Each structure stands twice: as structure tokens, then as C-alpha cells.
XYZ file of C-alpha atoms in Angstrom:
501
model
C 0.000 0.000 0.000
C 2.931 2.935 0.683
C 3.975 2.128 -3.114
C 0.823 4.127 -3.666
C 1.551 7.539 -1.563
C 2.734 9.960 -4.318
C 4.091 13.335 -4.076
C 1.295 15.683 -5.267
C 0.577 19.350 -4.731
C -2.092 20.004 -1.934
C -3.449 22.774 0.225
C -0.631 23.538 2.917
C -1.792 23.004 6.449
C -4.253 20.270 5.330
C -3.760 16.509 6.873
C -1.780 14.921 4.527
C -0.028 18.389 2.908
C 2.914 16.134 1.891
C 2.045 12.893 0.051
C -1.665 11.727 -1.271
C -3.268 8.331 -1.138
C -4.652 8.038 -4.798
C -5.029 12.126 -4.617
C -6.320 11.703 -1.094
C -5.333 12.926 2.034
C -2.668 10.498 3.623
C -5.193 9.766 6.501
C -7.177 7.968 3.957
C -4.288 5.282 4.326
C -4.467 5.107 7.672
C -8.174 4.810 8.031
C -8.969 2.828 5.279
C -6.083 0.362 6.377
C -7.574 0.157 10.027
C -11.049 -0.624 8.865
C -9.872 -2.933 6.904
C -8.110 -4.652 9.792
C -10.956 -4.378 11.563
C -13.228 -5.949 9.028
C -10.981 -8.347 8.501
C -11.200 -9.337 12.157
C -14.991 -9.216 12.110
C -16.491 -10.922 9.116
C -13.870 -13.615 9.893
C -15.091 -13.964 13.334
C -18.611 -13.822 11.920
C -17.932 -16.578 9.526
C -16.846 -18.560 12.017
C -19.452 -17.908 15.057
C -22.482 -20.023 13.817
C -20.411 -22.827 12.822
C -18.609 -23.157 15.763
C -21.799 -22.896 18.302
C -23.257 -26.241 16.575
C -20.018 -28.034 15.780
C -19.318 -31.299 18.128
C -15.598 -29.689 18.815
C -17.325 -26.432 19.301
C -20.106 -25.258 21.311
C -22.484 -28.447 19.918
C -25.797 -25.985 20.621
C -29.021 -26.687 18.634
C -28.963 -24.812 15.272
C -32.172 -22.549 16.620
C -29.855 -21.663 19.745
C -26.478 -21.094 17.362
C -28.836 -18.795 15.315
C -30.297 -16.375 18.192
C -26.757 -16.200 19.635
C -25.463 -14.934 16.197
C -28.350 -12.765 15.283
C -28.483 -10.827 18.923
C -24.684 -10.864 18.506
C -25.162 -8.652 15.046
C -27.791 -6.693 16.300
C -25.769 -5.519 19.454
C -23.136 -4.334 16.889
C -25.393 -1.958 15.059
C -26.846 -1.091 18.406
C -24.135 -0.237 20.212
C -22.943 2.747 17.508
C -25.853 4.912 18.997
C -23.381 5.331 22.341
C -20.819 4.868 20.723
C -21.166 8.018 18.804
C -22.246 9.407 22.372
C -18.573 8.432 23.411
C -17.012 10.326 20.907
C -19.452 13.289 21.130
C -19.478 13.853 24.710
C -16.013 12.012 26.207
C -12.699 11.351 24.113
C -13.284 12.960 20.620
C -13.194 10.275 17.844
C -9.572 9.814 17.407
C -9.373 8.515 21.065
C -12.313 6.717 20.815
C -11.720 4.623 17.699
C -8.001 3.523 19.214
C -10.085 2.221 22.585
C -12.529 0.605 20.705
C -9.348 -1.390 18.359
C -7.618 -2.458 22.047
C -11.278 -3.845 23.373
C -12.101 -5.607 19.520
C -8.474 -7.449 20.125
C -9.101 -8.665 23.931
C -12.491 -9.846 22.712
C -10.840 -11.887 20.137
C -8.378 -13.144 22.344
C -10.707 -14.242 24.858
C -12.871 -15.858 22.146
C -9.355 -17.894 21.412
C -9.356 -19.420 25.151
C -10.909 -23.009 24.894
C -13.327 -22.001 27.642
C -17.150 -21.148 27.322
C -16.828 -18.224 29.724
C -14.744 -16.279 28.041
C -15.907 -16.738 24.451
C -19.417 -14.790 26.010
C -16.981 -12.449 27.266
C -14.946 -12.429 23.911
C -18.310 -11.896 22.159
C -19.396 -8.715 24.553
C -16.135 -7.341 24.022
C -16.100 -7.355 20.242
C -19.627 -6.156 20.256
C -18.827 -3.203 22.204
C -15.483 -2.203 20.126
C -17.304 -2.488 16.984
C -20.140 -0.521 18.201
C -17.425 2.028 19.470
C -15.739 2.053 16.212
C -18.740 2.090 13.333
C -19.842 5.293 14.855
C -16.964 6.966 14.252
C -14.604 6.186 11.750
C -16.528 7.270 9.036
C -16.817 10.594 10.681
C -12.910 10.727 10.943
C -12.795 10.063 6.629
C -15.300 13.238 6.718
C -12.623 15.405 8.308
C -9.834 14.819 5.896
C -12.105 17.011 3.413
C -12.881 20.644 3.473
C -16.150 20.422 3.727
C -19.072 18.802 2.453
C -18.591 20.543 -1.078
C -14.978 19.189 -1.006
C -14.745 17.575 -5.166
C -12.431 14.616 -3.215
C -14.972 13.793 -0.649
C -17.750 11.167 -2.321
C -14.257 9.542 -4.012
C -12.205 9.093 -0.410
C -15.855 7.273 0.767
C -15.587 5.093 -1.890
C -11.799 4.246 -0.711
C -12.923 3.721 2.229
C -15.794 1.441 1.365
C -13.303 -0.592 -0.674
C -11.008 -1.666 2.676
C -14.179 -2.448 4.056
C -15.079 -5.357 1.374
C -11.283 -6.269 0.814
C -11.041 -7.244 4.563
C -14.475 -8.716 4.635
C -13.707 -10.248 1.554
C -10.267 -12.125 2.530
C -11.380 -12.761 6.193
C -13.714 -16.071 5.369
C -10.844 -17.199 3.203
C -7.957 -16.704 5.952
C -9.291 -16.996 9.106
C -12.639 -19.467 8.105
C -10.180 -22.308 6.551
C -8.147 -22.111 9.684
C -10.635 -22.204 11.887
C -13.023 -25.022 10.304
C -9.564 -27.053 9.208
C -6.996 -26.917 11.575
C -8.603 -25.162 14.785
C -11.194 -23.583 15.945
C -9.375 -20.981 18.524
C -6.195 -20.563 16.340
C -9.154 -19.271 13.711
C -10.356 -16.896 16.258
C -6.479 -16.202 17.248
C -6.202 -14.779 14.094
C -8.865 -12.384 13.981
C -7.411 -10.850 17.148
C -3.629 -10.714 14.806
C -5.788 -8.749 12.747
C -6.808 -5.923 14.729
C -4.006 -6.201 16.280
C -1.812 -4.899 12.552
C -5.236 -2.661 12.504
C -4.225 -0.702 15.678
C -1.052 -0.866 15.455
C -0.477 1.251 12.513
C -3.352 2.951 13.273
C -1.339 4.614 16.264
C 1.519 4.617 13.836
C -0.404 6.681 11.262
C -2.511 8.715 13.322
C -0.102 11.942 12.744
C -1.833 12.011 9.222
C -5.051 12.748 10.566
C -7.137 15.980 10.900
C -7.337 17.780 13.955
C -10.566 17.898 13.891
C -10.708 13.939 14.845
C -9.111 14.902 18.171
C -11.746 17.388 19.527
C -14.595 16.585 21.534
C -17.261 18.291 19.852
C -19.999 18.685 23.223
C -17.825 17.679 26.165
C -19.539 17.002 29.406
C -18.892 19.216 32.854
C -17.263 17.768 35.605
C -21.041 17.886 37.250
C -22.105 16.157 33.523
C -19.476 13.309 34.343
C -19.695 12.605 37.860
C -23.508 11.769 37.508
C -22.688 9.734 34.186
C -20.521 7.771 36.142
C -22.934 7.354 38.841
C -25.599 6.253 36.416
C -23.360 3.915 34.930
C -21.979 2.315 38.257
C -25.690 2.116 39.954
C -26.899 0.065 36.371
C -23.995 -1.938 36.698
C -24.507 -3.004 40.118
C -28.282 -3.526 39.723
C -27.146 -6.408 37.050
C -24.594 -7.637 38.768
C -26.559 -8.174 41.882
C -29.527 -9.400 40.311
C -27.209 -12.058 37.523
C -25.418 -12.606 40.542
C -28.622 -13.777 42.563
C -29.966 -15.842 39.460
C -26.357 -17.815 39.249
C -26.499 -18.464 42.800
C -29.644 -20.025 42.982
C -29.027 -22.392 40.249
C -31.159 -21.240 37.703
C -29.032 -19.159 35.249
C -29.165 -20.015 31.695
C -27.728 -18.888 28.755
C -31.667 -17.477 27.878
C -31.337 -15.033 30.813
C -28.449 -13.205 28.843
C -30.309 -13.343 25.366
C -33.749 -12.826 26.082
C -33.318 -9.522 27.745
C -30.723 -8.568 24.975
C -32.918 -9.367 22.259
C -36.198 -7.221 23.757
C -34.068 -4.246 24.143
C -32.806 -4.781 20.303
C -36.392 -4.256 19.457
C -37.498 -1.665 22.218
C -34.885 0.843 21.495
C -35.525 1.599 17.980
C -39.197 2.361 18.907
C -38.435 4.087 22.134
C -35.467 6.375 20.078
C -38.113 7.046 17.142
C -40.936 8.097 19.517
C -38.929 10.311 21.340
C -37.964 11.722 18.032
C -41.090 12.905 17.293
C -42.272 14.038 20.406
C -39.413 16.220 20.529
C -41.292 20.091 20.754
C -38.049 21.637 18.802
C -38.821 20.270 15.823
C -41.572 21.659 13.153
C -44.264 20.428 11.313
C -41.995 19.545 8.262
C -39.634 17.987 10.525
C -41.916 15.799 12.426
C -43.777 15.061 8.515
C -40.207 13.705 7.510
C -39.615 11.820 10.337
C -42.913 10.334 9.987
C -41.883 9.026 6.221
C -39.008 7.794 7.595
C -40.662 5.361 9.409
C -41.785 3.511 5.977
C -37.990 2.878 5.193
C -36.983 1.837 8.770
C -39.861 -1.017 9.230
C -39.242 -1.964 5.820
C -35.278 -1.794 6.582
C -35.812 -4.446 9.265
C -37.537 -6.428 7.158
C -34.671 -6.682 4.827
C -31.709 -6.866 7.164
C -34.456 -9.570 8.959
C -33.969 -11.779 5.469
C -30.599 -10.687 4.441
C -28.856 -11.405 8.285
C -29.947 -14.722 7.552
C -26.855 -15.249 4.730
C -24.388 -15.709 7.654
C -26.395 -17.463 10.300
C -29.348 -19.642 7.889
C -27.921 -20.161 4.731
C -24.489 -21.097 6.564
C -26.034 -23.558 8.762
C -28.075 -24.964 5.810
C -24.890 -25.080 3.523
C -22.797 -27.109 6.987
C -25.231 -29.787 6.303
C -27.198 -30.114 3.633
C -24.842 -28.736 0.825
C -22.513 -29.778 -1.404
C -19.536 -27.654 -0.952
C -17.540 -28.275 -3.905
C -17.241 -26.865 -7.495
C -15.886 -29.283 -9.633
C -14.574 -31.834 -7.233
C -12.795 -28.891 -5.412
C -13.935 -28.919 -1.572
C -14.074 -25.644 0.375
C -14.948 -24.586 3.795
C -18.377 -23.317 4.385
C -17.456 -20.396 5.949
C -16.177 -19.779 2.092
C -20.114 -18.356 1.310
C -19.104 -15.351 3.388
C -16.879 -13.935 0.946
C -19.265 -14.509 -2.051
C -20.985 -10.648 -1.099
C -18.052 -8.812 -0.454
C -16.718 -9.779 -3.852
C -19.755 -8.703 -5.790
C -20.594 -5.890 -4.004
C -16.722 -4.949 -4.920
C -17.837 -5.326 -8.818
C -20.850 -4.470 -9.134
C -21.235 -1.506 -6.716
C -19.666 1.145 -9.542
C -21.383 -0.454 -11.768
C -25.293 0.497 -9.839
C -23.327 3.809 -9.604
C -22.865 4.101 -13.002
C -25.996 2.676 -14.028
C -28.169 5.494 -11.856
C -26.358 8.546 -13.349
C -26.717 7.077 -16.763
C -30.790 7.175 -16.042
C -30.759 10.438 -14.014
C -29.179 12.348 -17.248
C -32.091 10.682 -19.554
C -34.712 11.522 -16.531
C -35.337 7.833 -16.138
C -33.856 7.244 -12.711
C -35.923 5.603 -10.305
C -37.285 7.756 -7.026
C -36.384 6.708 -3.326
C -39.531 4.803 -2.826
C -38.752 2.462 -6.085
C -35.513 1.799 -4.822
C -36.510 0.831 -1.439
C -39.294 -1.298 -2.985
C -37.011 -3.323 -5.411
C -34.729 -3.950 -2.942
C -37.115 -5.513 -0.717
C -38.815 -7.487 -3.430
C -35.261 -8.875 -4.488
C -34.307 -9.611 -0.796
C -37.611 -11.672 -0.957
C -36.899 -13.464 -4.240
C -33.492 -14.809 -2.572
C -35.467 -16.448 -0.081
C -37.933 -17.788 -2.744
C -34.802 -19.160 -4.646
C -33.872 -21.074 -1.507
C -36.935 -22.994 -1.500
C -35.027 -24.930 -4.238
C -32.073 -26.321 -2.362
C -34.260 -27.017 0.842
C -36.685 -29.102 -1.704
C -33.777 -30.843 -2.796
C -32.330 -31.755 0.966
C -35.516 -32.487 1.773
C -35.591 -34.917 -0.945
C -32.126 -36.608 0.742
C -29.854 -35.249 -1.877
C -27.179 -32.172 -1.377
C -27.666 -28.762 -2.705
C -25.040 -28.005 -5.271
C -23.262 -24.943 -4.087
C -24.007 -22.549 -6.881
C -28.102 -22.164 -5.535
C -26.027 -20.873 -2.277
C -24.253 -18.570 -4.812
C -27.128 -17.537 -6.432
C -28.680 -16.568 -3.299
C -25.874 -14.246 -1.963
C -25.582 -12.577 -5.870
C -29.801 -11.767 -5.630
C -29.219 -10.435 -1.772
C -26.361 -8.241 -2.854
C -28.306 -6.434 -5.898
C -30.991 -5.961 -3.484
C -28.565 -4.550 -0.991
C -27.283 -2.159 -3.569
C -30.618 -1.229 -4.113
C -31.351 -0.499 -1.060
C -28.361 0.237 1.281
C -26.821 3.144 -0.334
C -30.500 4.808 -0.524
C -31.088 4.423 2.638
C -28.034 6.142 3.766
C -28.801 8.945 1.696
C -32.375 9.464 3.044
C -31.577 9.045 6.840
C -29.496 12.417 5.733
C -31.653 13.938 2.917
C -34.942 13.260 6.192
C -33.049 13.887 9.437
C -34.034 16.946 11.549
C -31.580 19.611 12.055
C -31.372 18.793 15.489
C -30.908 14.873 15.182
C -28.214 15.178 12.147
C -25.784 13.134 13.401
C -27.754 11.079 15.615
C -29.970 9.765 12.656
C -27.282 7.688 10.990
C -27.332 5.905 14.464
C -31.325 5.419 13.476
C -30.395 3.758 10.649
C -28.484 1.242 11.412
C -31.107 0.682 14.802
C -33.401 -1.126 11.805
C -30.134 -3.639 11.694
C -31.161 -4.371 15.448
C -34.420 -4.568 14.776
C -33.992 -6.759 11.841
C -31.548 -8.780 13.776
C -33.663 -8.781 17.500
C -36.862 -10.141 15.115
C -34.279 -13.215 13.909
C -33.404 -13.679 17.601
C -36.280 -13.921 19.368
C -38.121 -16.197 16.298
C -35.364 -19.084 16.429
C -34.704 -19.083 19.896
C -35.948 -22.601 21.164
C -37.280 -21.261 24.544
C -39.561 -18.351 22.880
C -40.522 -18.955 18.992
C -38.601 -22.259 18.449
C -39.041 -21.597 14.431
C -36.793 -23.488 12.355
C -35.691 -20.858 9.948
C -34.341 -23.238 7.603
C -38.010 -25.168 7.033
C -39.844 -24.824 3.620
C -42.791 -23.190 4.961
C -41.054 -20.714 7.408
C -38.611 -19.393 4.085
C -41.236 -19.313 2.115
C -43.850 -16.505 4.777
C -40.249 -14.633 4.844
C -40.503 -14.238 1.270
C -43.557 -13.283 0.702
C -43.337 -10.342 3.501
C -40.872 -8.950 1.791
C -42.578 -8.831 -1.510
C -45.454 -7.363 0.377
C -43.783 -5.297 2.408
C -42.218 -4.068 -0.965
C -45.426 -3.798 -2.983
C -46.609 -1.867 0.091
C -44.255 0.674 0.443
C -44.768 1.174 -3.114
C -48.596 1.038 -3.156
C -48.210 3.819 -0.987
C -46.016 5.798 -2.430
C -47.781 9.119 -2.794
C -48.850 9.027 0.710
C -45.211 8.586 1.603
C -43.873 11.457 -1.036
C -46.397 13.880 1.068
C -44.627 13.403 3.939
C -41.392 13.630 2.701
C -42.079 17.162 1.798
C -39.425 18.342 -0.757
C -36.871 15.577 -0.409
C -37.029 13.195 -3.477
């Protein structure tokens, strides 16, 4: 990667005033490499954590169990970005905060490498909270290598940046999935924590390159501000610890009393954060119209990330057992699949943006509301695809792996229909006063999505086996509906979205 840092003429003063990153600030480097560490550590993780739970040298849990884990696991990621950003915000300025959150993602790896139960739950808290920690700001710190929002660089340094995301997600599976399933298990997971380890370490290395803008606390909080923050935070902690700590004593923990209470707060939050949204007195009329539109793309949101979620923990399960995991005689690990979406999103992302300008300059480009809808239709038709290779295991035989493949390439046009979109309207629809905190909103309908997985497979409440003909198949269909629906009411939802388009 330094083979690409060229001398090049920039604005003195500016981060980076001495050598570019493909005509980028030389932060880019540095950020792009760290989330690429980072992702590199995660999606290999990730690959790894449903297999392991219902392997015999693993966890051995039911699949239903395995799949709840994972999915609450996921949805604590997206949830914990809301205070993470709050971190940043309020406490040690992003710069700070994204170097904590590397140092926790590593321990949690670590401890996920001990052959213990213990401290895998611990390993998996920890990662959940560094990644949390980290989401919420990183992208802010590629924002601050630019002059501004009108900056000609900025929407190109993004797209960078959303390249080291894919590469690491994309090479993860391949690395640190055929170690673990092959060799070991915990050497897998060992390896993952190497990764954000080389992530941190020259992100402290190349930190100098960044703005220093990164290092300022935007709204810090008063001593008075901190000391009853801290006293919040130590009174919560000790009501849990006293009342886990009563529950273990007495003999009836489980691992339920951990995920159950997780996975009702994955879906209470989101409502409880929109609500107070629009209750909020600051905001006007327009405002509070917006954020009513916005609803329509968050519930159908969780419906998608519901369906697409379901590519690491479902379809992964499915493929451990019931597929044939070999192209042309050539065996590969399952956790393989969980490179097939990085890779196309990779080619075929400036492709969709190519494709929209081309229709936008001939006035045929589809609104917001079509976007969303197709999207959610094509999530839908992935599930209605896999009713094939569940026929066909039904039927005693094994899936070839290309309906697996075929599954991940519908889910990822649908996610380019729909992700990108959806970023842009959270900002194009976000009050003045919730700017920042709306991006957090957004990826709350990951949680939601996520919690809705959680509390369905989980043997002790819904005890639905996501992997059964019938149960893909009522998936499927809400997603078509909940597409057709969305679009149905599209004028309604234009109204309230006032004059964004």
C-alpha cells in the first residue's frame, strides 16, 4: 500500500499536505487500512461464530440456539454505535475513541481464542462493544480529511474507504474461516485478534496524518455532567450484577437469561429512540412530517436486514449440512459463502453507480420509494430461490453450491438497491437537530432486523426453524409485500417527505 503515496501538490496546512493516497489525504491510508483490519477481524469472526456454536468440537448448541446467539450478537453491533457516537461526542473525541474501541475488539478476540465457554461470552461482549465504538466513528474521521461537504475529493475518499471495508471482509472467510473449520477452531479466532491487532497498530503509527478535527470533543460534558454519568453507569452496573449474581447463585441461570433480555431491548430501542424523536417540541411540522416518512424505510429496513442477516447465520447452517460444498470436485470450507458478497458488491457496486447517473441524465432514474421497494422485493426473491435447495435436501440429496451462490448474488443487488439509498435518506430526512444522531437510526433497523431473527429461532420463545420450507417461504412473501406496500403507498409517503425526493 505505501507504493501508492505519491508526491502531489495540496493545500498547505491540510492533513496529509505532503504525500496523497490516490489524490487523497494520507489519513485515507491510515483509516482505510484500520477498517480494513478491523473488518478483517470481524467478518472472519462472523464466519466462524455459527459454525462453531453447533459443531461437536465447538459449542455443539441446537442450530435454533447457534442462530439467536449470532443474530443478537449482530444486532448488538449496530446497536451499540448509537453510544458509541455518544462516546465520541461527549467524552474522548473520535480519534481517542476509535483507538479504545481497536484495544477492546483485540481482547475480545483473544478471549474468544481461550478453549473455555466463559470467556468466548466475554470475547463476544467485548467485540460487540469495540465495533459498536468504532462504526460510529470512523466514518466521521474520513469526513474530516475534506474541506467540507462541497470538497470535489470527498464522495471519491468514501468510496476508498468502502473498498477496505469489502477487501477485509472479503479475505477474512478465506484466511481466518479455513483455519478455523480445518486446523482449529481458537487458532481461527487467534487470528482475527492478529488482525486488529496490525489494525491498531499502525493505526497509532499513522494517526499523525489525521485531521485535527478527529481529536476534539465536539460537546464535552462538565465535571457535574461526568460525575452523575458515572454514577448512572456504576448504579446500572450493580443492579445487574446483583440481580445475575442472585440468578447464578440459585441455580437457575441459563444462557436465555443473557439473550432474552438482549434481544427485547434490540427491538425496544428503535421504537423508544423514534418516539422520542417525534415528540421532541423543537422540531416543526416539516420535521416531524419527515420523520414520519421515515418510518416507511426503517420497518421496511428491518424487514430486509431480517432476510438478508440470515446469509451468515441460515444459509451457513443450511450449507454445513445439507450442501454440497464443492465446485468441480474442489472442496471448500463453508465459511467460504461469506466472501461470495463482499466480492460482488466490490464489482458491481460502480457499476449500480454508473448505471443510476446514466438514467438520471435521460430523466429515467428511479425515485427513493422504487428503490426501497425493489430492494425488498429482491431480498424476498433470494429467499424464494432457496426454496429450491431445501426441496432438494428435503428430498435426501445435497444442494449443489451454486443455488447458495445464487442466493448471496440476488441479496447483494438488493442490498445495492437499497443500502446506499437508505443512507442517503436518513441524511436527505433527518431533523436539524438529530443530524448526526440519525445515521445511528439507521443502522437501529439492523437491530431490529436482527432482534426479530433472535427472538423467532430461539428454542425457549418462537422455536421456528428458519431453515423449514414453509417458514422461508412466509419470509418471502413479507418482503414482496412489504415491498409492494411501500410502493402502493407511495404518494402518501412522497407527502410526507415534503421536498426531499
Amino acid at each position: 500500500m505505501a507504493s501508492s503515496l505519491t508526491k502531489d501538490s495540496v493545500r498547505p496546512g491540510t492533513p496529509g499536505s505532503e504525500k496523497t493516497f490516490f489524490g487523497h489525504p494520507r489519513g485515507l491510508a491510515t483509516l482505510f487500512m484500520t477498517e480494513m483490519w478491523e473488518r478483517f477481524s470481524y467478518y472472519g469472526m462472523r464466519a466462524l461464530l455459527p459454525l462453531y456454536l453447533v459443531a461437536p468440537g465447538g459449542l455443539h448448541l441446537s442450530a435454533g440456539t447457534a442462530t439467536a446467539i449470532y443474530s443478537v450478537y449482530v444486532s448488538l453491533v449496530y446497536l451499540l454505535a448509537l453510544p458509541g457516537g455518544w462516546v465520541a461526542d461527549r467524552f474522548l473525541g473520535p480519534r481517542k475513541t476509535v483507538a479504545v474501541s481497536g484495544l477492546i475488539i483485540m481482547l475480545g478476540h483473544l478471549c474468544l481464542a481461550l478453549p473455555a465457554t466463559a470467556s468466548f461470552f466475554v470475547g463476544l461482549g467485548l467485540v460487540a462493544i469495540g465495533s459498536g465504538l468504532l462504526k460510529a466513528n470512523i466514518s466521521t474521521m474520513v469526513g474530516h480529511l475534506y474541506n467540507g461537504p462541497n470538497d470535489p475529493r470527498r464522495d471519491g475518499g468514501f468510496t476508498l474507504f468502502y473498498i477496505g471495508i469489502n477487501l477485509g471482509a472479503f479475505a477474512a472467510p478465506l484466511v481466518i474461516g479455513t483455519v478455523g473449520e480445518n486446523v482449529n477452531w481458537h487458532f481461527g479466532f487467534a487470528l482475527a485478534a492478529l488482525g486488529m491487532a496490525l489494525g491498531l497498530a499502525q493505526y497509532l503509527l499513522g494517526s499523525r496524518h489525521l485531521s485535527e478535527t478527529s481529536s476534539v470533543v465536539p460537546t464535552p460534558l462538565s465535571a457535574a455532567e461526568k460525575s452523575a454519568t458515572l454514577r448512572k453507569g456504576l448504579i446500572w452496573l450493580a443492579i445487574a450484577a446483583v440481580f445475575y449474581g442472585a440468578v447464578g447463585f440459585s441455580g437457575h441461570f441459563t444462557l436465555n437469561w443473557a439473550l432474552i433480555p438482549l434481544t427485547l431491548i434490540g427491538l425496544i430501542v428503535p421504537v423508544f429512540v423514534i418516539a422520542r424523536i417525534l415528540r421532541d417540541k423543537d422540531l416543526d411540522s416539516a420535521e416531524k412530517s419527515k420523520v414520519s416518512a421515515y418510518i416507511w424505510f426503517f420497518v421496511a429496513a428491518a424487514v430486509f436486514w431480517m432476510i438478508y442477516d440470515q446469509g451468515g447465520s441460515t444459509l451457513s447452517l443450511f450449507a454445513d449440512g445439507k450442501a454440497e460444498n464443492s465446485v468441480l470436485g474442489w472442496e471448500f470450507p463453508v465459511s467460504w459463502y461469506q466472501s461470495v458478497n463482499p466480492v460482488m458488491i466490490m464489482a458491481l457496486a460502480p457499476v449500480f453507480a454508473w448505471l443510476w447517473l446514466w438514467l438520471n441524465r435521460r430523466g429515467k432514474e428511479p425515485s427513493t420509494i422504487v428503490k426501497f421497494s425493489s430492494g425488498l422485493v429482491l431480498v424476498g426473491a433470494s429467499f424464494f430461490l432457496f426454496l429450491a435447495p431445501l426441496s432438494i435436501a428435503e428430498g435426501g440429496h445435497k444442494a449443489a453450491a451454486m443455488w447458495l451462490v445464487a442466493i448471496y448474488f440476488v441479496q447483494t443487488i438488493g442490498e445495492l438497491t437499497l443500502s446506499p439509498v437508505g443512507l442517503s435518506v436518513t441524511t436527505k430526512m433527518a431533523p436539524q437537530k438529530y443530524a448526526s444522531q440519525m445515521m445511528g437510526v439507521w443502522f437501529l433497523a439492523v437491530t431490529a432486523g436482527d432482534s426479530i431473527t433472535a427472538l423467532l429461532s430461539n428454542p425457549a420463545v418462537g422455536g421456528v426453524n428458519l431453515d423449514k420450507t414453509g417458514f422461508v417461504a412466509l419470509e418471502a412473501v413479507l418482503a414482496v409485500v412489504a415491498g409492494a406496500a411501500v410502493w402502493m403507498y407511495r404518494k402518501k409517503v412522497n407527502r410526507l417527505m415534503g421536498d426531499v425526493r
